[in-house]
Coordinates of C-alpha atoms in Angstrom, one line a residue:
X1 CA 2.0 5.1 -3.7
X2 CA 4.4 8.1 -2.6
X3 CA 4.1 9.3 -6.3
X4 CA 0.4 9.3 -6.6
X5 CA 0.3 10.9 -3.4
X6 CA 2.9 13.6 -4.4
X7 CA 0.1 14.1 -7.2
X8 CA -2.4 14.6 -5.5
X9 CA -0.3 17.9 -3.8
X10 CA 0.7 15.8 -0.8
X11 CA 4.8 15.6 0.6
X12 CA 5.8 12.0 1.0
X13 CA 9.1 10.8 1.9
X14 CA 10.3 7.3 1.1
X15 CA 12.3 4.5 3.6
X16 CA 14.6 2.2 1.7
X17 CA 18.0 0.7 1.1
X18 CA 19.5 0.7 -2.6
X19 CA 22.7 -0.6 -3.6
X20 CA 25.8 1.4 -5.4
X21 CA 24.9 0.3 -8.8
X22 CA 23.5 1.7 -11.9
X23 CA 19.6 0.6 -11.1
X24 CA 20.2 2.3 -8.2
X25 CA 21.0 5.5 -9.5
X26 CA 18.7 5.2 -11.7
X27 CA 15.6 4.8 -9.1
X28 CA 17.3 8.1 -6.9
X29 CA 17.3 10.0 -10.5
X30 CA 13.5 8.6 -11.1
X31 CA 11.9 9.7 -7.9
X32 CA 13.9 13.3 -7.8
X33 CA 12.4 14.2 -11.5
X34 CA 9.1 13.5 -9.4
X35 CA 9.6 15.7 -6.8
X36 CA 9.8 12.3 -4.5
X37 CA 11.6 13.3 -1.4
X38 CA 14.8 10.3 -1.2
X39 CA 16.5 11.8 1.6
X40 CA 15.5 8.9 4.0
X41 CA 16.9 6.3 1.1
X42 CA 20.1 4.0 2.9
X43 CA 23.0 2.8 0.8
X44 CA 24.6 -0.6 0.7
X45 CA 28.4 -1.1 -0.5
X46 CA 27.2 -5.2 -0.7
X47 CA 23.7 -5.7 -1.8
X48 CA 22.4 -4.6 -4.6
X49 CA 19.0 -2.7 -5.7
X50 CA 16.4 -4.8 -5.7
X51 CA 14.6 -5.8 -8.8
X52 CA 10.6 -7.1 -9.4
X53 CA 9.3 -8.3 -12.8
X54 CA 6.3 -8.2 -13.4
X55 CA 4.3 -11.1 -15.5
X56 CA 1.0 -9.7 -17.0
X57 CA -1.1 -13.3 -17.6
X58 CA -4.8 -13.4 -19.2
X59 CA -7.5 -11.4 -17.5
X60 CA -5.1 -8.8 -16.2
X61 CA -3.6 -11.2 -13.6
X62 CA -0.2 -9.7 -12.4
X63 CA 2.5 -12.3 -11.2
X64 CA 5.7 -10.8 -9.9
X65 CA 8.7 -12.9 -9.3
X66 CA 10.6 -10.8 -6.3
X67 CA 14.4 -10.9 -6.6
X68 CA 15.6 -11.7 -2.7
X69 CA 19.0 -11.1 -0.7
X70 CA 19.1 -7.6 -1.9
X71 CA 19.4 -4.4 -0.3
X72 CA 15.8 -3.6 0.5
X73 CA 16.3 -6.3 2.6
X74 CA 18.8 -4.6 5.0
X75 CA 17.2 -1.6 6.0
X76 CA 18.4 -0.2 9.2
X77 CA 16.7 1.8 12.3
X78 CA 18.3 5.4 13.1
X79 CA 17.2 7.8 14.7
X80 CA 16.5 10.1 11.3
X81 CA 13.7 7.4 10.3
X82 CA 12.4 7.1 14.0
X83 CA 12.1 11.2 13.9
X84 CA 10.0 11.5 10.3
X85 CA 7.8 8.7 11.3
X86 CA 7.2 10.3 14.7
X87 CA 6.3 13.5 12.6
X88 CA 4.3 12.0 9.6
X89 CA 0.5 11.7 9.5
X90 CA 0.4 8.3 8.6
X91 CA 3.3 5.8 8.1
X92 CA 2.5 2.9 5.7
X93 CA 4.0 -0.1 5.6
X94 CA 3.8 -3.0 3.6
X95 CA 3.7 -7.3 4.6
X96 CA 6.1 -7.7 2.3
X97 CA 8.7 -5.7 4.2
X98 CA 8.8 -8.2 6.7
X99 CA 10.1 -10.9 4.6
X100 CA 14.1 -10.3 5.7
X101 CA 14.9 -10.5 9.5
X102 CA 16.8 -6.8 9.6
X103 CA 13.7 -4.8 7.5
X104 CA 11.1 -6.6 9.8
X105 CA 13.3 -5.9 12.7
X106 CA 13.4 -2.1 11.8
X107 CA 9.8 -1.7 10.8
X108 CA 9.1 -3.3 14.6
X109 CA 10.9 -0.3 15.9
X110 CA 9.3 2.2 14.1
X111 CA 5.9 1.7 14.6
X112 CA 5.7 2.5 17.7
X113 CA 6.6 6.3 16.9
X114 CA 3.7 6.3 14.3
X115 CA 0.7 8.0 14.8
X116 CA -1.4 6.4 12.1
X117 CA -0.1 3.1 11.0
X118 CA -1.0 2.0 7.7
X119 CA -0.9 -1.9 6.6
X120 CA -1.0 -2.5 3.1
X121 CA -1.3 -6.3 2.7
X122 CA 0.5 -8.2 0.0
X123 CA 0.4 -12.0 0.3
X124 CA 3.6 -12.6 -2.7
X125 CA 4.0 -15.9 -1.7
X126 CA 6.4 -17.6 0.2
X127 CA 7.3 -14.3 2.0
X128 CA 4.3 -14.6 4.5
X129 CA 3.2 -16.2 7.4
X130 CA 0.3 -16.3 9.9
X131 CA 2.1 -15.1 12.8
X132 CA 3.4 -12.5 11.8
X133 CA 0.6 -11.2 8.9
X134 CA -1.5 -10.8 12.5
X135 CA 1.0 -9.5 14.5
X136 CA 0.9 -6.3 12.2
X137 CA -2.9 -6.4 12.0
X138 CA -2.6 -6.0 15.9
X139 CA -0.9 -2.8 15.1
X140 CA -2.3 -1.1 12.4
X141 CA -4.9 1.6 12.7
X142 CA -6.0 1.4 9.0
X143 CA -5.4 -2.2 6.6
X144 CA -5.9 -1.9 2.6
X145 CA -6.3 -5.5 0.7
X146 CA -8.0 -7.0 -1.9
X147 CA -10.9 -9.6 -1.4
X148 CA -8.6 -12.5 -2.2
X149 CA -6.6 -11.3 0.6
X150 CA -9.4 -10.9 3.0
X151 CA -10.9 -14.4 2.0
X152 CA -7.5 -15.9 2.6
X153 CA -6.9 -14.7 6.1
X154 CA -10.7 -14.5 7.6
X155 CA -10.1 -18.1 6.7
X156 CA -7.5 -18.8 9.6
X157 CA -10.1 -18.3 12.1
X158 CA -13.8 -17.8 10.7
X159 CA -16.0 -19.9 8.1
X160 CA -17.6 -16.6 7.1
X161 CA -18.3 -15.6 3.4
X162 CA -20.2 -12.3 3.7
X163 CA -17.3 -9.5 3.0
X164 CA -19.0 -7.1 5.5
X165 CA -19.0 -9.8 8.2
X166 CA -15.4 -10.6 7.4
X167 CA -14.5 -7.0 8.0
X168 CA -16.2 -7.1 10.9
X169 CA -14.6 -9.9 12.5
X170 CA -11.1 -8.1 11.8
X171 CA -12.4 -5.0 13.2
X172 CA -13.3 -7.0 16.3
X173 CA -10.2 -9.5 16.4
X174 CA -7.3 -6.9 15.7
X175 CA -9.2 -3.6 16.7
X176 CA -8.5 -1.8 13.6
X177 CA -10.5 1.6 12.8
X178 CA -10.1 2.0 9.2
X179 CA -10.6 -1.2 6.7
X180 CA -10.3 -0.6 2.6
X181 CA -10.9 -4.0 0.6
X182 CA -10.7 -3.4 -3.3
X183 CA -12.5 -5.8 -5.1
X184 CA -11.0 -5.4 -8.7
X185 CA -14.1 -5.0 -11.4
X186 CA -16.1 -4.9 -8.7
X187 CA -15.4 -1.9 -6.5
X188 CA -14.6 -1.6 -3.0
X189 CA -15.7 -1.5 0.2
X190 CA -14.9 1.3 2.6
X191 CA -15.3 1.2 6.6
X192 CA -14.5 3.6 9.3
X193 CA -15.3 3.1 12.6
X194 CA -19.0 2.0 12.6
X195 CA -19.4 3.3 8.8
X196 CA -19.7 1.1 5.9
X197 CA -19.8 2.4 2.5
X198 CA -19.0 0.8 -1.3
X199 CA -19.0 1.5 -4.5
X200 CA -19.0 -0.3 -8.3
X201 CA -16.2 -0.7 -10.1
X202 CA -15.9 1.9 -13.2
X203 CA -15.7 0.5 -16.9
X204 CA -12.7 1.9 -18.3
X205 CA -10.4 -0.2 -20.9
X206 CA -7.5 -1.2 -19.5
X207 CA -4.1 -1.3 -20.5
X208 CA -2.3 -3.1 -17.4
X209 CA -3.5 -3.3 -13.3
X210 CA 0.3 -2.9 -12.0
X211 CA 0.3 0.2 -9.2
X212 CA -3.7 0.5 -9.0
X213 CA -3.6 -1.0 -5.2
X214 CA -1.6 1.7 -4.5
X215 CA -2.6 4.4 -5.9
X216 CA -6.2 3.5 -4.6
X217 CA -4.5 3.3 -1.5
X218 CA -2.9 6.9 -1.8
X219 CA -6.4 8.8 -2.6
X220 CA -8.0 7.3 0.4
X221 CA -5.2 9.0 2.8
X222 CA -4.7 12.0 0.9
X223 CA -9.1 12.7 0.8
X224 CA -8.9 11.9 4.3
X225 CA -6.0 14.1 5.2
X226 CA -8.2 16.7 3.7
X227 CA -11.4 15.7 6.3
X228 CA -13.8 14.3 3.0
X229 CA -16.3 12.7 3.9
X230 CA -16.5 8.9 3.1
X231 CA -18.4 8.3 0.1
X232 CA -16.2 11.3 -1.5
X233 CA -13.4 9.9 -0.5
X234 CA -14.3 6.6 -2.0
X235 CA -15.3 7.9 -5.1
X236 CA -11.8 9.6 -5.4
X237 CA -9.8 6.4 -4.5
X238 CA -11.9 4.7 -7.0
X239 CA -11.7 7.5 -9.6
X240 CA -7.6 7.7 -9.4
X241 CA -7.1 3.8 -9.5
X242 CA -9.6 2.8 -12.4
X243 CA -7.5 5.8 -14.1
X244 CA -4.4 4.1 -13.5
X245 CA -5.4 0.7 -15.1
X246 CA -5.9 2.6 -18.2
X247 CA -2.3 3.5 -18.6
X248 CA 1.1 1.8 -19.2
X249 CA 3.0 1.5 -15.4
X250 CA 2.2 2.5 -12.3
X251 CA 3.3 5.9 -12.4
X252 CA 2.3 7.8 -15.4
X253 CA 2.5 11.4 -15.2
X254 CA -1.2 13.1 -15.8
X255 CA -2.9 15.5 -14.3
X256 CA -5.8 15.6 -11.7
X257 CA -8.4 16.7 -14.7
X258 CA -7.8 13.2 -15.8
X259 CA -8.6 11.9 -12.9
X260 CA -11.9 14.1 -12.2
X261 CA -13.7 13.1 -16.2
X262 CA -14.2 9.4 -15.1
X263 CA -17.7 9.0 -13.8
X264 CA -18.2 9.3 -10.7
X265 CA -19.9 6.3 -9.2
X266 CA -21.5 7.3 -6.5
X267 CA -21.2 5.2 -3.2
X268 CA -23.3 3.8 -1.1
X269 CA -24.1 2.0 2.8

Protein backbone atom coordinates (compact mmCIF):
# COMPACT_ATOMS: atom_id res chain seq x y z
CA UNK A 1 0.00 0.00 0.00
CA UNK A 2 3.00 2.60 0.82
CA UNK A 3 4.14 1.98 -2.83
CA UNK A 4 0.92 2.66 -4.58
CA UNK A 5 0.56 5.60 -2.44
CA UNK A 6 4.19 6.90 -3.12
CA UNK A 7 2.64 6.64 -6.86
CA UNK A 8 0.17 8.41 -6.57
CA UNK A 9 2.69 11.53 -5.41
CA UNK A 10 2.02 10.92 -1.74
CA UNK A 11 5.20 10.47 1.13
CA UNK A 12 4.69 7.24 3.14
CA UNK A 13 6.95 5.88 5.62
CA UNK A 14 6.98 2.30 6.62
CA UNK A 15 7.04 0.48 10.53
CA UNK A 16 8.68 -2.82 10.61
CA UNK A 17 11.37 -5.13 12.04
CA UNK A 18 13.69 -7.11 9.40
CA UNK A 19 16.34 -9.32 10.30
CA UNK A 20 20.34 -9.17 9.36
CA UNK A 21 20.03 -11.42 6.49
CA UNK A 22 20.21 -11.36 2.79
CA UNK A 23 16.07 -11.02 2.27
CA UNK A 24 16.41 -8.41 4.46
CA UNK A 25 18.73 -6.33 2.58
CA UNK A 26 17.11 -7.07 -0.16
CA UNK A 27 13.55 -5.68 0.93
CA UNK A 28 15.65 -2.19 2.34
CA UNK A 29 17.33 -2.13 -1.31
CA UNK A 30 13.59 -2.80 -2.91
CA UNK A 31 11.69 -0.09 -1.18
CA UNK A 32 14.75 2.64 -1.54
CA UNK A 33 14.72 2.13 -5.54
CA UNK A 34 11.02 3.15 -4.92
CA UNK A 35 11.48 6.13 -3.20
CA UNK A 36 9.83 4.19 -0.04
CA UNK A 37 10.99 6.01 2.99
CA UNK A 38 12.65 2.84 5.51
CA UNK A 39 13.98 5.07 8.00
CA UNK A 40 11.36 3.81 10.67
CA UNK A 41 12.45 -0.02 9.65
CA UNK A 42 13.96 -1.84 13.26
CA UNK A 43 16.73 -4.49 13.02
CA UNK A 44 16.89 -7.87 14.80
CA UNK A 45 20.39 -9.59 15.43
CA UNK A 46 17.88 -13.01 16.10
CA UNK A 47 14.89 -13.23 14.04
CA UNK A 48 14.92 -13.24 10.74
CA UNK A 49 12.89 -11.32 7.72
CA UNK A 50 9.83 -12.55 7.46
CA UNK A 51 8.66 -14.39 4.44
CA UNK A 52 4.79 -14.97 2.73
CA UNK A 53 4.18 -17.23 -0.21
CA UNK A 54 1.68 -16.82 -2.01
CA UNK A 55 -0.57 -19.87 -3.59
CA UNK A 56 -2.61 -18.51 -6.66
CA UNK A 57 -5.61 -21.48 -6.76
CA UNK A 58 -8.49 -21.58 -9.61
CA UNK A 59 -10.69 -18.44 -9.88
CA UNK A 60 -7.93 -16.16 -8.75
CA UNK A 61 -8.20 -17.28 -5.11
CA UNK A 62 -4.89 -16.30 -3.26
CA UNK A 63 -3.86 -18.52 -0.24
CA UNK A 64 -0.82 -17.35 1.63
CA UNK A 65 0.98 -19.51 4.04
CA UNK A 66 2.63 -16.86 6.65
CA UNK A 67 6.07 -17.81 7.98
CA UNK A 68 5.68 -17.04 12.06
CA UNK A 69 8.43 -16.32 14.90
CA UNK A 70 10.11 -13.87 12.74
CA UNK A 71 11.15 -10.41 13.12
CA UNK A 72 7.97 -8.58 12.08
CA UNK A 73 6.88 -10.11 14.99
CA UNK A 74 9.08 -8.11 17.46
CA UNK A 75 8.45 -4.74 16.60
CA UNK A 76 9.14 -2.32 19.34
CA UNK A 77 7.51 1.20 20.61
CA UNK A 78 10.09 4.27 20.67
CA UNK A 79 9.55 7.33 20.75
CA UNK A 80 10.64 7.93 16.89
CA UNK A 81 7.46 5.81 15.73
CA UNK A 82 5.17 7.45 18.45
CA UNK A 83 6.47 11.04 16.94
CA UNK A 84 5.70 10.08 12.93
CA UNK A 85 2.44 8.60 13.85
CA UNK A 86 1.57 11.65 15.92
CA UNK A 87 2.47 13.73 12.71
CA UNK A 88 1.03 11.46 9.84
CA UNK A 89 -2.47 11.97 8.37
CA UNK A 90 -3.56 8.64 8.69
CA UNK A 91 -1.73 5.65 10.30
CA UNK A 92 -2.89 2.23 8.86
CA UNK A 93 -2.63 -0.75 10.44
CA UNK A 94 -3.33 -4.10 9.61
CA UNK A 95 -5.21 -7.34 11.99
CA UNK A 96 -2.56 -9.26 11.06
CA UNK A 97 -0.10 -7.22 13.10
CA UNK A 98 -1.62 -8.26 16.08
CA UNK A 99 -0.82 -11.85 15.79
CA UNK A 100 2.63 -11.70 18.05
CA UNK A 101 2.21 -10.34 21.66
CA UNK A 102 5.23 -7.53 21.26
CA UNK A 103 3.74 -6.06 17.58
CA UNK A 104 0.23 -5.98 19.10
CA UNK A 105 1.62 -4.60 22.22
CA UNK A 106 3.33 -1.70 20.13
CA UNK A 107 0.55 -1.01 17.70
CA UNK A 108 -1.72 -0.60 21.24
CA UNK A 109 0.65 2.21 22.08
CA UNK A 110 0.64 3.90 18.99
CA UNK A 111 -2.77 4.46 18.24
CA UNK A 112 -3.44 6.56 20.54
CA UNK A 113 -1.08 9.38 18.90
CA UNK A 114 -2.91 8.80 15.52
CA UNK A 115 -5.09 11.14 14.21
CA UNK A 116 -6.83 9.01 11.63
CA UNK A 117 -6.58 5.38 12.25
CA UNK A 118 -6.85 3.07 9.50
CA UNK A 119 -7.88 -0.78 9.90
CA UNK A 120 -7.22 -2.82 7.15
CA UNK A 121 -8.74 -6.27 7.96
CA UNK A 122 -7.14 -9.56 7.06
CA UNK A 123 -8.67 -12.67 8.54
CA UNK A 124 -5.31 -15.24 7.50
CA UNK A 125 -6.35 -17.68 9.67
CA UNK A 126 -5.42 -18.81 12.81
CA UNK A 127 -3.82 -15.39 13.55
CA UNK A 128 -7.37 -13.85 14.59
CA UNK A 129 -9.73 -13.70 17.16
CA UNK A 130 -12.99 -12.00 18.14
CA UNK A 131 -11.79 -10.02 20.95
CA UNK A 132 -9.39 -8.55 19.72
CA UNK A 133 -10.63 -8.13 15.67
CA UNK A 134 -13.28 -5.69 17.82
CA UNK A 135 -11.08 -4.19 20.01
CA UNK A 136 -9.46 -2.47 16.94
CA UNK A 137 -12.78 -1.79 15.32
CA UNK A 138 -13.48 0.28 18.56
CA UNK A 139 -10.53 2.26 17.52
CA UNK A 140 -10.47 2.82 13.99
CA UNK A 141 -11.88 5.92 12.32
CA UNK A 142 -11.89 4.23 8.78
CA UNK A 143 -12.05 -0.02 8.25
CA UNK A 144 -11.23 -1.51 4.54
CA UNK A 145 -12.37 -5.41 4.00
CA UNK A 146 -13.74 -7.43 1.62
CA UNK A 147 -17.41 -8.90 1.80
CA UNK A 148 -16.25 -12.29 2.99
CA UNK A 149 -14.77 -10.43 5.78
CA UNK A 150 -17.74 -8.29 6.58
CA UNK A 151 -20.10 -11.50 6.33
CA UNK A 152 -17.82 -13.30 8.66
CA UNK A 153 -17.76 -10.78 11.44
CA UNK A 154 -21.47 -9.13 11.15
CA UNK A 155 -22.02 -12.80 11.91
CA UNK A 156 -20.75 -12.59 15.61
CA UNK A 157 -23.61 -10.49 16.54
CA UNK A 158 -26.27 -9.93 13.68
CA UNK A 159 -28.30 -12.40 11.33
CA UNK A 160 -28.25 -9.61 8.67
CA UNK A 161 -27.49 -10.26 4.95
CA UNK A 162 -28.08 -6.91 3.29
CA UNK A 163 -24.32 -5.39 2.88
CA UNK A 164 -25.61 -1.83 3.51
CA UNK A 165 -27.31 -2.92 6.76
CA UNK A 166 -24.19 -4.84 7.81
CA UNK A 167 -22.25 -1.61 7.46
CA UNK A 168 -24.60 0.00 9.25
CA UNK A 169 -24.60 -2.06 12.17
CA UNK A 170 -20.64 -1.64 12.40
CA UNK A 171 -21.06 1.99 11.97
CA UNK A 172 -23.41 1.84 14.95
CA UNK A 173 -21.66 -0.91 17.12
CA UNK A 174 -17.97 0.42 16.84
CA UNK A 175 -18.72 4.15 15.79
CA UNK A 176 -16.54 4.07 12.80
CA UNK A 177 -16.84 7.17 10.21
CA UNK A 178 -15.35 5.82 7.15
CA UNK A 179 -16.33 1.96 5.94
CA UNK A 180 -14.67 0.58 2.38
CA UNK A 181 -15.89 -3.12 1.58
CA UNK A 182 -14.45 -4.38 -1.87
CA UNK A 183 -16.46 -6.93 -3.37
CA UNK A 184 -13.97 -8.47 -5.92
CA UNK A 185 -15.85 -8.67 -9.61
CA UNK A 186 -18.33 -6.95 -8.08
CA UNK A 187 -17.20 -3.50 -6.99
CA UNK A 188 -17.35 -1.84 -3.83
CA UNK A 189 -19.20 -0.07 -1.54
CA UNK A 190 -18.06 3.20 -0.14
CA UNK A 191 -19.60 5.01 3.15
CA UNK A 192 -18.69 8.12 4.90
CA UNK A 193 -20.54 9.40 7.54
CA UNK A 194 -24.25 9.21 6.45
CA UNK A 195 -23.09 8.75 2.62
CA UNK A 196 -23.29 5.57 0.76
CA UNK A 197 -22.01 5.18 -2.61
CA UNK A 198 -20.87 1.94 -4.98
CA UNK A 199 -19.70 1.06 -7.90
CA UNK A 200 -19.31 -2.22 -10.51
CA UNK A 201 -16.53 -3.91 -10.79
CA UNK A 202 -14.42 -3.10 -14.16
CA UNK A 203 -13.73 -6.06 -16.76
CA UNK A 204 -10.14 -6.16 -17.27
CA UNK A 205 -8.22 -9.68 -17.84
CA UNK A 206 -6.38 -10.50 -15.08
CA UNK A 207 -3.09 -11.80 -14.59
CA UNK A 208 -3.01 -12.36 -10.57
CA UNK A 209 -5.26 -10.43 -7.47
CA UNK A 210 -2.07 -10.31 -5.05
CA UNK A 211 -1.72 -6.34 -3.74
CA UNK A 212 -5.27 -5.15 -5.27
CA UNK A 213 -6.74 -4.69 -1.48
CA UNK A 214 -4.18 -2.50 -0.96
CA UNK A 215 -3.71 -0.59 -3.46
CA UNK A 216 -7.55 0.05 -3.50
CA UNK A 217 -6.98 0.92 -0.13
CA UNK A 218 -4.19 3.50 -1.04
CA UNK A 219 -6.36 5.53 -3.73
CA UNK A 220 -9.21 5.92 -1.31
CA UNK A 221 -6.70 7.83 1.28
CA UNK A 222 -4.65 9.49 -1.19
CA UNK A 223 -8.32 11.01 -3.28
CA UNK A 224 -9.37 11.85 0.05
CA UNK A 225 -6.22 13.56 1.30
CA UNK A 226 -6.77 15.62 -1.82
CA UNK A 227 -10.69 16.61 -0.54
CA UNK A 228 -12.43 14.39 -3.84
CA UNK A 229 -15.55 14.00 -3.50
CA UNK A 230 -16.86 10.38 -2.96
CA UNK A 231 -17.95 8.88 -6.06
CA UNK A 232 -14.48 10.33 -7.58
CA UNK A 233 -12.76 8.97 -5.18
CA UNK A 234 -14.35 5.57 -5.63
CA UNK A 235 -13.94 5.59 -9.18
CA UNK A 236 -10.12 6.17 -8.61
CA UNK A 237 -9.77 3.40 -5.89
CA UNK A 238 -11.57 1.24 -8.25
CA UNK A 239 -9.61 2.39 -11.38
CA UNK A 240 -5.98 1.76 -9.66
CA UNK A 241 -6.92 -1.75 -8.20
CA UNK A 242 -8.69 -3.36 -11.30
CA UNK A 243 -5.31 -2.00 -12.90
CA UNK A 244 -3.29 -3.94 -10.57
CA UNK A 245 -5.05 -7.32 -11.18
CA UNK A 246 -3.87 -6.98 -14.65
CA UNK A 247 -0.33 -7.16 -13.83
CA UNK A 248 2.24 -9.64 -12.40
CA UNK A 249 2.81 -8.56 -8.32
CA UNK A 250 1.64 -6.16 -6.34
CA UNK A 251 3.90 -3.54 -7.18
CA UNK A 252 4.56 -2.99 -10.76
CA UNK A 253 6.00 0.15 -11.76
CA UNK A 254 3.47 2.18 -14.27
CA UNK A 255 2.35 5.32 -14.53
CA UNK A 256 -0.84 7.17 -13.55
CA UNK A 257 -1.94 7.38 -17.47
CA UNK A 258 -2.37 3.67 -17.04
CA UNK A 259 -4.37 4.00 -14.45
CA UNK A 260 -6.70 6.97 -15.89
CA UNK A 261 -7.55 4.76 -19.70
CA UNK A 262 -9.64 2.11 -17.72
CA UNK A 263 -13.30 3.15 -17.88
CA UNK A 264 -14.45 4.88 -15.51
CA UNK A 265 -17.50 3.34 -13.95
CA UNK A 266 -19.31 5.81 -12.59
CA UNK A 267 -20.69 5.35 -9.01
CA UNK A 268 -23.66 5.53 -7.52
CA UNK A 269 -26.06 5.92 -3.94
Amino acid sequence: MAYHLQQLGKTPAVISRIGFDELGKQLIETLEAKKINTEFFQMDEVKPTSVVTAEIRGGHEVVYNIVEDVAWDYIACNAELEALVAQARHFVFGTLSTRSKTTRDTLFQLLPFARNKVLDINLRPPFYNRNIIETLLSAATMVKMNKAELELITGWFSPLSNEIDRIKILKERFEIDTIVVTCGGDGAIFNHGAEYVTCEGISVPVADTVGSGDAFLAGIIAKMSEGAPLRDTLAFANQLAAFVTTQKGACSDYQLSAIYRLPVLNASV
